[in-house]
């Protein structure tokens, strides 16, 4: 693959020459790398003893809002695993509280938003977010993490995509069928677009604030967008996601990731992003044929890491052979590391990806 946008990566607010030429950022630009770079979603998580020790002292939200602890678990994960990029520890829902929504993480249910938005009047009550004031703890965590990371390790900032944030706000938490979300979309599209416009404006300021604080790349998580048909994505989501991605500070690679999105890949590419994150429900080589000259991140099933080393290496080899050594491949899981994953299995995966030379495509 030739670099699709090499000329569009000028000097970056927090870029050094060492970072610019790191394997991860070279892959983001579609340039050849000496080996396949790898990082893992939820690489700081409950599967790791060091993380569990920190979480024993604070709740998830407290961890997110305590910059020195968020920076600590971010750095620890990279040093423990030997991966090629860090991702700041936070949660995609930290921005909903400043909008006026009460957020709680419950042990069995996960995130619960106690005042879900079900009407136009509910949406009108939301507040515009002053990100520096409301989310400064994330920016400070990024500054501390950047200062503590090794000079050659890029730092990734992130946020939830407009649809995924909106679905949490409307459903009041995770959902299987997204009936409230789709009811609002279909019955009151004006209010739906008003909601996503507010979220999108907030995301632009929030993501650019992360870049200014010291992130070299960004990932936009559209975790729930796979529940939509292609026509609904085009009408109700694509304009808002594109709005965000077009307004990121120039020179910032953005990974556009979703789950269950095999039917939406071309539309996600149309919405934007330097790299498209591919989950494990689509073969990586087929995804690349559909997407053309763009970077791809993915896409090992996280459950593979529950198997033995022989299986892990065989499945990782399959992904790497599908990439075929093409420039622009970033190895990752198709979603986050599961809490029951043995750390030794993660270490084995990282070592294999760094040393295996895939066959040519």
mmCIF file of C-alpha atoms in Angstrom:
data_model
loop_
_atom_site.group_PDB
_atom_site.id
_atom_site.type_symbol
_atom_site.label_atom_id
_atom_site.label_comp_id
_atom_site.label_asym_id
_atom_site.label_seq_id
_atom_site.Cartn_x
_atom_site.Cartn_y
_atom_site.Cartn_z
ATOM 1 C CA UNK A 1 0.000 0.000 0.000
ATOM 2 C CA UNK A 2 1.275 3.450 -0.805
ATOM 3 C CA UNK A 3 0.866 6.196 1.746
ATOM 4 C CA UNK A 4 -2.616 7.646 1.075
ATOM 5 C CA UNK A 5 -2.082 10.977 2.794
ATOM 6 C CA UNK A 6 1.629 11.347 3.453
ATOM 7 C CA UNK A 7 1.659 15.015 2.477
ATOM 8 C CA UNK A 8 -1.120 15.743 4.987
ATOM 9 C CA UNK A 9 1.065 15.024 8.048
ATOM 10 C CA UNK A 10 2.922 18.228 8.875
ATOM 11 C CA UNK A 11 4.673 18.854 12.155
ATOM 12 C CA UNK A 12 2.375 18.059 15.015
ATOM 13 C CA UNK A 13 1.902 19.998 18.299
ATOM 14 C CA UNK A 14 3.715 17.374 20.391
ATOM 15 C CA UNK A 15 5.693 15.510 17.732
ATOM 16 C CA UNK A 16 9.385 14.763 17.931
ATOM 17 C CA UNK A 17 11.498 13.223 15.199
ATOM 18 C CA UNK A 18 11.789 10.023 17.242
ATOM 19 C CA UNK A 19 8.020 9.740 17.634
ATOM 20 C CA UNK A 20 7.353 10.656 14.005
ATOM 21 C CA UNK A 21 9.499 7.739 12.826
ATOM 22 C CA UNK A 22 8.108 5.205 15.320
ATOM 23 C CA UNK A 23 6.715 2.027 13.725
ATOM 24 C CA UNK A 24 3.174 2.799 14.939
ATOM 25 C CA UNK A 25 3.038 6.283 13.423
ATOM 26 C CA UNK A 26 4.778 5.145 10.250
ATOM 27 C CA UNK A 27 2.052 2.501 9.866
ATOM 28 C CA UNK A 28 -0.615 5.155 10.448
ATOM 29 C CA UNK A 29 0.869 7.023 7.483
ATOM 30 C CA UNK A 30 0.977 3.906 5.304
ATOM 31 C CA UNK A 31 4.779 3.739 5.319
ATOM 32 C CA UNK A 32 6.889 0.561 5.529
ATOM 33 C CA UNK A 33 7.916 -0.527 9.027
ATOM 34 C CA UNK A 34 10.685 -2.887 10.220
ATOM 35 C CA UNK A 35 8.044 -5.097 11.866
ATOM 36 C CA UNK A 36 4.293 -5.040 12.364
ATOM 37 C CA UNK A 37 3.474 -2.606 15.188
ATOM 38 C CA UNK A 38 1.017 -3.762 17.832
ATOM 39 C CA UNK A 39 -0.988 -2.237 20.640
ATOM 40 C CA UNK A 40 -4.127 -3.632 22.252
ATOM 41 C CA UNK A 41 -7.452 -2.152 23.200
ATOM 42 C CA UNK A 42 -7.908 -2.291 27.008
ATOM 43 C CA UNK A 43 -4.206 -3.036 27.378
ATOM 44 C CA UNK A 44 -4.553 -1.435 30.824
ATOM 45 C CA UNK A 45 -7.302 -3.551 32.347
ATOM 46 C CA UNK A 46 -8.461 -6.078 34.907
ATOM 47 C CA UNK A 47 -6.466 -8.958 33.409
ATOM 48 C CA UNK A 48 -3.298 -7.247 34.724
ATOM 49 C CA UNK A 49 -2.364 -7.505 38.410
ATOM 50 C CA UNK A 50 -0.803 -4.042 38.469
ATOM 51 C CA UNK A 51 -4.082 -2.542 37.298
ATOM 52 C CA UNK A 52 -6.126 -4.530 39.798
ATOM 53 C CA UNK A 53 -3.966 -3.193 42.614
ATOM 54 C CA UNK A 54 -4.772 0.372 41.595
ATOM 55 C CA UNK A 55 -8.479 -0.355 41.117
ATOM 56 C CA UNK A 56 -8.680 -1.888 44.580
ATOM 57 C CA UNK A 57 -8.170 1.624 45.940
ATOM 58 C CA UNK A 58 -10.432 3.680 43.643
ATOM 59 C CA UNK A 59 -13.541 3.346 41.485
ATOM 60 C CA UNK A 60 -13.328 3.455 37.706
ATOM 61 C CA UNK A 61 -14.531 7.059 37.577
ATOM 62 C CA UNK A 62 -12.119 8.080 40.323
ATOM 63 C CA UNK A 63 -9.289 6.471 38.371
ATOM 64 C CA UNK A 64 -10.304 8.339 35.230
ATOM 65 C CA UNK A 65 -10.442 11.634 37.150
ATOM 66 C CA UNK A 66 -7.117 11.212 38.964
ATOM 67 C CA UNK A 67 -4.430 12.180 36.429
ATOM 68 C CA UNK A 68 -1.425 10.658 38.191
ATOM 69 C CA UNK A 69 -3.180 7.279 38.525
ATOM 70 C CA UNK A 70 -4.516 7.346 34.957
ATOM 71 C CA UNK A 71 -1.022 8.129 33.697
ATOM 72 C CA UNK A 72 0.459 5.401 35.894
ATOM 73 C CA UNK A 73 -1.734 2.587 34.544
ATOM 74 C CA UNK A 74 -1.232 3.863 30.989
ATOM 75 C CA UNK A 75 2.559 3.667 31.314
ATOM 76 C CA UNK A 76 2.584 0.411 33.272
ATOM 77 C CA UNK A 77 0.666 -1.419 30.540
ATOM 78 C CA UNK A 78 3.110 -0.357 27.828
ATOM 79 C CA UNK A 79 6.165 -1.264 29.883
ATOM 80 C CA UNK A 80 4.700 -4.596 30.962
ATOM 81 C CA UNK A 81 3.654 -5.694 27.465
ATOM 82 C CA UNK A 82 6.297 -4.134 25.215
ATOM 83 C CA UNK A 83 3.704 -2.794 22.770
ATOM 84 C CA UNK A 84 4.368 -0.019 20.264
ATOM 85 C CA UNK A 85 1.880 2.614 21.479
ATOM 86 C CA UNK A 86 0.190 3.720 24.678
ATOM 87 C CA UNK A 87 -3.440 4.713 24.941
ATOM 88 C CA UNK A 88 -4.445 7.078 27.695
ATOM 89 C CA UNK A 89 -6.536 5.463 30.396
ATOM 90 C CA UNK A 90 -10.014 6.980 30.482
ATOM 91 C CA UNK A 91 -13.589 6.114 29.499
ATOM 92 C CA UNK A 92 -15.655 7.274 26.554
ATOM 93 C CA UNK A 93 -18.445 8.447 28.893
ATOM 94 C CA UNK A 94 -16.481 10.988 30.949
ATOM 95 C CA UNK A 95 -17.873 13.746 28.757
ATOM 96 C CA UNK A 96 -21.556 13.055 29.556
ATOM 97 C CA UNK A 97 -21.456 14.385 33.116
ATOM 98 C CA UNK A 98 -20.500 17.914 32.003
ATOM 99 C CA UNK A 99 -23.468 17.760 29.623
ATOM 100 C CA UNK A 100 -25.740 17.409 32.659
ATOM 101 C CA UNK A 101 -26.234 13.622 32.782
ATOM 102 C CA UNK A 102 -25.644 11.584 35.940
ATOM 103 C CA UNK A 103 -23.267 8.678 35.324
ATOM 104 C CA UNK A 104 -22.618 5.660 37.526
ATOM 105 C CA UNK A 105 -20.647 2.482 36.906
ATOM 106 C CA UNK A 106 -22.420 -0.445 38.545
ATOM 107 C CA UNK A 107 -20.607 -3.705 39.203
ATOM 108 C CA UNK A 108 -22.996 -5.982 37.329
ATOM 109 C CA UNK A 109 -24.505 -3.588 34.785
ATOM 110 C CA UNK A 110 -21.604 -1.396 33.750
ATOM 111 C CA UNK A 111 -22.341 2.257 32.921
ATOM 112 C CA UNK A 112 -25.759 3.530 33.972
ATOM 113 C CA UNK A 113 -27.017 6.986 32.957
ATOM 114 C CA UNK A 114 -29.808 7.814 35.363
ATOM 115 C CA UNK A 115 -31.523 10.460 33.223
ATOM 116 C CA UNK A 116 -31.787 8.955 29.721
ATOM 117 C CA UNK A 117 -32.858 11.238 26.900
ATOM 118 C CA UNK A 118 -36.160 10.182 25.383
ATOM 119 C CA UNK A 119 -37.627 13.422 24.001
ATOM 120 C CA UNK A 120 -36.809 16.730 22.378
ATOM 121 C CA UNK A 121 -37.259 18.496 25.712
ATOM 122 C CA UNK A 122 -34.726 16.144 27.326
ATOM 123 C CA UNK A 123 -32.192 16.946 24.615
ATOM 124 C CA UNK A 124 -32.726 20.688 24.946
ATOM 125 C CA UNK A 125 -31.680 20.462 28.612
ATOM 126 C CA UNK A 126 -28.169 19.297 27.702
ATOM 127 C CA UNK A 127 -25.349 21.764 28.239
ATOM 128 C CA UNK A 128 -22.565 22.794 25.913
ATOM 129 C CA UNK A 129 -19.296 21.539 27.383
ATOM 130 C CA UNK A 130 -16.324 23.761 28.157
ATOM 131 C CA UNK A 131 -13.761 21.003 27.746
ATOM 132 C CA UNK A 132 -10.813 22.699 29.423
ATOM 133 C CA UNK A 133 -12.802 23.262 32.573
ATOM 134 C CA UNK A 134 -14.843 20.062 32.590
ATOM 135 C CA UNK A 135 -12.360 17.540 31.206
ATOM 136 C CA UNK A 136 -9.048 19.033 32.220
ATOM 137 C CA UNK A 137 -8.247 15.886 34.210
ATOM 138 C CA UNK A 138 -7.956 13.948 30.936
ATOM 139 C CA UNK A 139 -5.610 16.541 29.464
ATOM 140 C CA UNK A 140 -3.467 16.504 32.608
ATOM 141 C CA UNK A 141 -3.315 12.691 32.528
ATOM 142 C CA UNK A 142 -2.087 12.920 28.923
ATOM 143 C CA UNK A 143 0.570 15.462 29.874
ATOM 144 C CA UNK A 144 1.798 13.253 32.703
ATOM 145 C CA UNK A 145 1.713 10.087 30.614
ATOM 146 C CA UNK A 146 3.594 11.743 27.757
ATOM 147 C CA UNK A 147 6.253 12.924 30.192
ATOM 148 C CA UNK A 148 6.589 9.431 31.697
ATOM 149 C CA UNK A 149 6.592 7.350 28.525
ATOM 150 C CA UNK A 150 9.761 6.387 26.706
ATOM 151 C CA UNK A 151 10.550 8.945 23.987
ATOM 152 C CA UNK A 152 9.869 6.505 21.125
ATOM 153 C CA UNK A 153 6.406 5.391 22.311
ATOM 154 C CA UNK A 154 3.475 7.356 20.807
ATOM 155 C CA UNK A 155 0.488 8.158 22.986
ATOM 156 C CA UNK A 156 -3.041 7.658 21.655
ATOM 157 C CA UNK A 157 -5.950 9.782 22.858
ATOM 158 C CA UNK A 158 -9.521 8.686 22.248
ATOM 159 C CA UNK A 159 -13.234 9.352 22.487
ATOM 160 C CA UNK A 160 -16.503 7.662 21.712
ATOM 161 C CA UNK A 161 -18.005 8.466 18.317
ATOM 162 C CA UNK A 162 -21.187 10.554 18.078
ATOM 163 C CA UNK A 163 -23.539 7.599 17.567
ATOM 164 C CA UNK A 164 -22.126 5.530 20.409
ATOM 165 C CA UNK A 165 -22.239 8.437 22.871
ATOM 166 C CA UNK A 166 -25.789 9.261 21.749
ATOM 167 C CA UNK A 167 -26.939 5.664 22.164
ATOM 168 C CA UNK A 168 -25.703 5.592 25.756
ATOM 169 C CA UNK A 169 -27.470 8.890 26.456
ATOM 170 C CA UNK A 170 -30.755 7.687 24.973
ATOM 171 C CA UNK A 171 -30.730 4.088 26.221
ATOM 172 C CA UNK A 172 -29.390 4.938 29.667
ATOM 173 C CA UNK A 173 -26.691 2.276 29.341
ATOM 174 C CA UNK A 174 -25.750 -0.661 27.152
ATOM 175 C CA UNK A 175 -28.480 -2.107 24.953
ATOM 176 C CA UNK A 176 -29.133 -5.184 22.854
ATOM 177 C CA UNK A 177 -31.699 -3.818 20.382
ATOM 178 C CA UNK A 178 -31.307 -0.025 20.724
ATOM 179 C CA UNK A 179 -35.058 0.424 20.528
ATOM 180 C CA UNK A 180 -35.080 3.833 22.247
ATOM 181 C CA UNK A 181 -32.241 5.084 20.082
ATOM 182 C CA UNK A 182 -33.860 3.991 16.850
ATOM 183 C CA UNK A 183 -37.274 5.257 17.925
ATOM 184 C CA UNK A 184 -35.796 8.728 18.408
ATOM 185 C CA UNK A 185 -33.974 8.521 15.077
ATOM 186 C CA UNK A 186 -37.050 7.481 13.127
ATOM 187 C CA UNK A 187 -39.770 9.481 14.884
ATOM 188 C CA UNK A 188 -37.912 12.709 15.630
ATOM 189 C CA UNK A 189 -34.948 13.033 13.263
ATOM 190 C CA UNK A 190 -34.663 16.758 13.976
ATOM 191 C CA UNK A 191 -34.004 16.105 17.656
ATOM 192 C CA UNK A 192 -31.686 13.228 16.783
ATOM 193 C CA UNK A 193 -29.531 15.453 14.579
ATOM 194 C CA UNK A 194 -29.566 18.191 17.210
ATOM 195 C CA UNK A 195 -28.261 15.687 19.773
ATOM 196 C CA UNK A 196 -25.496 14.410 17.514
ATOM 197 C CA UNK A 197 -24.537 17.944 16.540
ATOM 198 C CA UNK A 198 -24.025 18.848 20.188
ATOM 199 C CA UNK A 199 -21.997 15.705 20.804
ATOM 200 C CA UNK A 200 -19.920 16.297 17.667
ATOM 201 C CA UNK A 201 -19.034 19.865 18.635
ATOM 202 C CA UNK A 202 -17.958 18.612 22.048
ATOM 203 C CA UNK A 203 -15.873 15.824 20.529
ATOM 204 C CA UNK A 204 -13.965 18.182 18.242
ATOM 205 C CA UNK A 205 -12.908 20.346 21.178
ATOM 206 C CA UNK A 206 -12.221 17.330 23.396
ATOM 207 C CA UNK A 207 -10.118 15.403 20.878
ATOM 208 C CA UNK A 208 -8.144 18.447 19.810
ATOM 209 C CA UNK A 209 -7.557 19.215 23.482
ATOM 210 C CA UNK A 210 -6.000 15.758 23.832
ATOM 211 C CA UNK A 211 -3.697 16.442 20.900
ATOM 212 C CA UNK A 212 -2.609 19.767 22.371
ATOM 213 C CA UNK A 213 -1.958 18.054 25.701
ATOM 214 C CA UNK A 214 0.442 15.551 24.133
ATOM 215 C CA UNK A 215 -1.350 12.767 22.221
ATOM 216 C CA UNK A 216 0.282 11.883 18.895
ATOM 217 C CA UNK A 217 -2.709 9.957 17.506
ATOM 218 C CA UNK A 218 -6.395 9.464 18.243
ATOM 219 C CA UNK A 219 -8.901 6.621 18.110
ATOM 220 C CA UNK A 220 -12.616 7.204 17.632
ATOM 221 C CA UNK A 221 -14.600 4.308 19.126
ATOM 222 C CA UNK A 222 -17.985 3.605 17.503
ATOM 223 C CA UNK A 223 -18.676 0.573 19.634
ATOM 224 C CA UNK A 224 -22.426 0.309 18.978
ATOM 225 C CA UNK A 225 -22.780 1.539 15.407
ATOM 226 C CA UNK A 226 -22.889 -2.010 14.035
ATOM 227 C CA UNK A 227 -26.571 -2.153 15.030
ATOM 228 C CA UNK A 228 -27.431 0.099 12.070
ATOM 229 C CA UNK A 229 -28.176 -0.655 8.445
ATOM 230 C CA UNK A 230 -25.982 1.033 5.826
ATOM 231 C CA UNK A 231 -28.811 3.396 4.815
ATOM 232 C CA UNK A 232 -29.416 4.442 8.423
ATOM 233 C CA UNK A 233 -25.696 4.971 8.941
ATOM 234 C CA UNK A 234 -25.518 7.226 5.900
ATOM 235 C CA UNK A 235 -28.530 9.297 6.950
ATOM 236 C CA UNK A 236 -28.193 9.478 10.728
ATOM 237 C CA UNK A 237 -24.495 9.015 11.520
ATOM 238 C CA UNK A 238 -22.073 9.648 8.677
ATOM 239 C CA UNK A 239 -22.470 13.470 8.509
ATOM 240 C CA UNK A 240 -21.736 13.823 12.230
ATOM 241 C CA UNK A 241 -18.768 11.461 12.309
ATOM 242 C CA UNK A 242 -17.337 13.191 9.252
ATOM 243 C CA UNK A 243 -17.843 16.574 10.976
ATOM 244 C CA UNK A 244 -15.623 15.395 13.832
ATOM 245 C CA UNK A 245 -12.935 13.737 11.750
ATOM 246 C CA UNK A 246 -12.586 16.661 9.346
ATOM 247 C CA UNK A 247 -11.885 19.048 12.215
ATOM 248 C CA UNK A 248 -9.089 17.197 13.984
ATOM 249 C CA UNK A 249 -5.809 19.123 14.130
ATOM 250 C CA UNK A 250 -3.906 18.486 10.863
ATOM 251 C CA UNK A 251 -1.071 16.039 11.260
ATOM 252 C CA UNK A 252 -2.964 13.817 13.707
ATOM 253 C CA UNK A 253 -3.561 10.232 12.587
ATOM 254 C CA UNK A 254 -7.040 9.041 13.557
ATOM 255 C CA UNK A 255 -8.075 5.386 13.844
ATOM 256 C CA UNK A 256 -11.801 5.032 13.095
ATOM 257 C CA UNK A 257 -12.968 1.872 14.855
ATOM 258 C CA UNK A 258 -16.309 0.132 15.215
ATOM 259 C CA UNK A 259 -17.635 -3.308 16.135
ATOM 260 C CA UNK A 260 -20.074 -5.367 14.102
ATOM 261 C CA UNK A 261 -19.344 -3.075 11.166
ATOM 262 C CA UNK A 262 -18.685 -5.542 8.337
ATOM 263 C CA UNK A 263 -21.604 -4.024 6.390
ATOM 264 C CA UNK A 264 -20.427 -0.455 7.070
ATOM 265 C CA UNK A 265 -16.719 -0.458 6.231
ATOM 266 C CA UNK A 266 -16.964 1.552 3.033
ATOM 267 C CA UNK A 267 -19.203 4.103 4.742
ATOM 268 C CA UNK A 268 -16.783 4.392 7.657
ATOM 269 C CA UNK A 269 -13.995 5.037 5.160
ATOM 270 C CA UNK A 270 -16.182 7.717 3.583
ATOM 271 C CA UNK A 271 -16.723 9.305 6.997
ATOM 272 C CA UNK A 272 -12.973 9.581 7.458
ATOM 273 C CA UNK A 273 -9.957 8.406 9.395
ATOM 274 C CA UNK A 274 -6.330 7.665 8.575
ATOM 275 C CA UNK A 275 -6.765 4.048 9.658
ATOM 276 C CA UNK A 276 -9.903 1.914 9.767
ATOM 277 C CA UNK A 277 -10.177 -0.412 12.744
ATOM 278 C CA UNK A 278 -11.567 -3.809 11.715
ATOM 279 C CA UNK A 279 -13.176 -6.133 14.232
ATOM 280 C CA UNK A 280 -12.866 -9.930 14.162
ATOM 281 C CA UNK A 281 -16.143 -10.548 12.297
ATOM 282 C CA UNK A 282 -14.604 -9.776 8.906
ATOM 283 C CA UNK A 283 -11.494 -11.246 7.297
ATOM 284 C CA UNK A 284 -8.733 -8.658 7.265
ATOM 285 C CA UNK A 285 -7.672 -9.258 3.658
ATOM 286 C CA UNK A 286 -11.259 -8.948 2.443
ATOM 287 C CA UNK A 287 -11.687 -5.742 4.393
ATOM 288 C CA UNK A 288 -8.557 -4.325 2.790
ATOM 289 C CA UNK A 289 -9.801 -5.190 -0.691
ATOM 290 C CA UNK A 290 -13.015 -3.317 0.058
ATOM 291 C CA UNK A 291 -11.346 -0.294 1.618
ATOM 292 C CA UNK A 292 -8.490 0.272 -0.794
ATOM 293 C CA UNK A 293 -5.424 2.368 0.016
ATOM 294 C CA UNK A 294 -5.946 3.075 3.677
ATOM 295 C CA UNK A 295 -4.318 1.823 6.858
ATOM 296 C CA UNK A 296 -6.050 -1.031 8.688
ATOM 297 C CA UNK A 297 -5.935 -1.954 12.350
ATOM 298 C CA UNK A 298 -6.899 -5.389 13.642
ATOM 299 C CA UNK A 299 -8.213 -7.931 14.036
ATOM 300 C CA UNK A 300 -7.624 -10.973 16.257
ATOM 301 C CA UNK A 301 -10.636 -12.238 18.235
ATOM 302 C CA UNK A 302 -9.918 -11.399 21.915
ATOM 303 C CA UNK A 303 -11.094 -14.888 22.918
ATOM 304 C CA UNK A 304 -8.105 -16.385 21.088
ATOM 305 C CA UNK A 305 -5.978 -15.105 23.965
ATOM 306 C CA UNK A 306 -7.786 -17.552 26.253
ATOM 307 C CA UNK A 307 -6.332 -20.475 24.284
ATOM 308 C CA UNK A 308 -2.818 -21.930 24.459
ATOM 309 C CA UNK A 309 0.238 -20.409 22.840
ATOM 310 C CA UNK A 310 0.112 -22.709 19.797
ATOM 311 C CA UNK A 311 -3.406 -21.544 18.946
ATOM 312 C CA UNK A 312 -2.551 -17.893 19.623
ATOM 313 C CA UNK A 313 0.404 -18.013 17.257
ATOM 314 C CA UNK A 314 -1.552 -19.835 14.547
ATOM 315 C CA UNK A 315 -4.405 -17.338 14.657
ATOM 316 C CA UNK A 316 -2.041 -14.352 14.788
ATOM 317 C CA UNK A 317 -0.132 -15.803 11.823
ATOM 318 C CA UNK A 318 -3.391 -15.968 9.874
ATOM 319 C CA UNK A 319 -4.061 -12.267 10.491
ATOM 320 C CA UNK A 320 -0.495 -11.285 9.620
ATOM 321 C CA UNK A 321 -0.521 -13.388 6.454
ATOM 322 C CA UNK A 322 -3.786 -11.748 5.407
ATOM 323 C CA UNK A 323 -2.082 -8.369 5.826
ATOM 324 C CA UNK A 324 0.721 -9.773 3.696
ATOM 325 C CA UNK A 325 3.353 -7.335 4.895
ATOM 326 C CA UNK A 326 1.543 -4.416 3.289
ATOM 327 C CA UNK A 327 2.481 -1.031 4.762
ATOM 328 C CA UNK A 328 -0.247 0.396 6.922
ATOM 329 C CA UNK A 329 -1.101 -2.614 9.103
ATOM 330 C CA UNK A 330 -1.357 -2.115 12.863
ATOM 331 C CA UNK A 331 -1.970 -5.369 14.730
ATOM 332 C CA UNK A 332 -4.678 -5.209 17.376
ATOM 333 C CA UNK A 333 -7.527 -7.279 18.696
ATOM 334 C CA UNK A 334 -10.975 -7.044 17.176
ATOM 335 C CA UNK A 335 -12.086 -5.538 20.494
ATOM 336 C CA UNK A 336 -10.648 -5.137 24.009
ATOM 337 C CA UNK A 337 -8.664 -7.641 26.072
ATOM 338 C CA UNK A 338 -10.997 -9.752 28.215
ATOM 339 C CA UNK A 339 -10.561 -9.614 32.013
ATOM 340 C CA UNK A 340 -9.841 -13.363 32.270
ATOM 341 C CA UNK A 341 -6.948 -13.236 29.775
ATOM 342 C CA UNK A 342 -3.609 -14.569 31.113
ATOM 343 C CA UNK A 343 -0.917 -11.886 30.893
ATOM 344 C CA UNK A 344 1.587 -14.459 29.615
ATOM 345 C CA UNK A 345 -0.647 -15.051 26.604
ATOM 346 C CA UNK A 346 -0.637 -11.337 25.796
ATOM 347 C CA UNK A 347 3.155 -11.264 26.081
ATOM 348 C CA UNK A 348 3.384 -14.253 23.748
ATOM 349 C CA UNK A 349 1.188 -12.510 21.194
ATOM 350 C CA UNK A 350 3.249 -9.315 21.249
ATOM 351 C CA UNK A 351 6.475 -11.274 20.864
ATOM 352 C CA UNK A 352 5.086 -13.297 17.942
ATOM 353 C CA UNK A 353 3.780 -10.243 16.080
ATOM 354 C CA UNK A 354 7.123 -8.466 16.473
ATOM 355 C CA UNK A 355 9.155 -11.385 15.164
ATOM 356 C CA UNK A 356 6.967 -13.048 12.506
ATOM 357 C CA UNK A 357 7.618 -12.116 8.908
ATOM 358 C CA UNK A 358 4.314 -12.490 7.020
ATOM 359 C CA UNK A 359 4.154 -13.897 3.528
ATOM 360 C CA UNK A 360 3.616 -11.325 0.793
ATOM 361 C CA UNK A 361 0.043 -10.544 -0.195
#
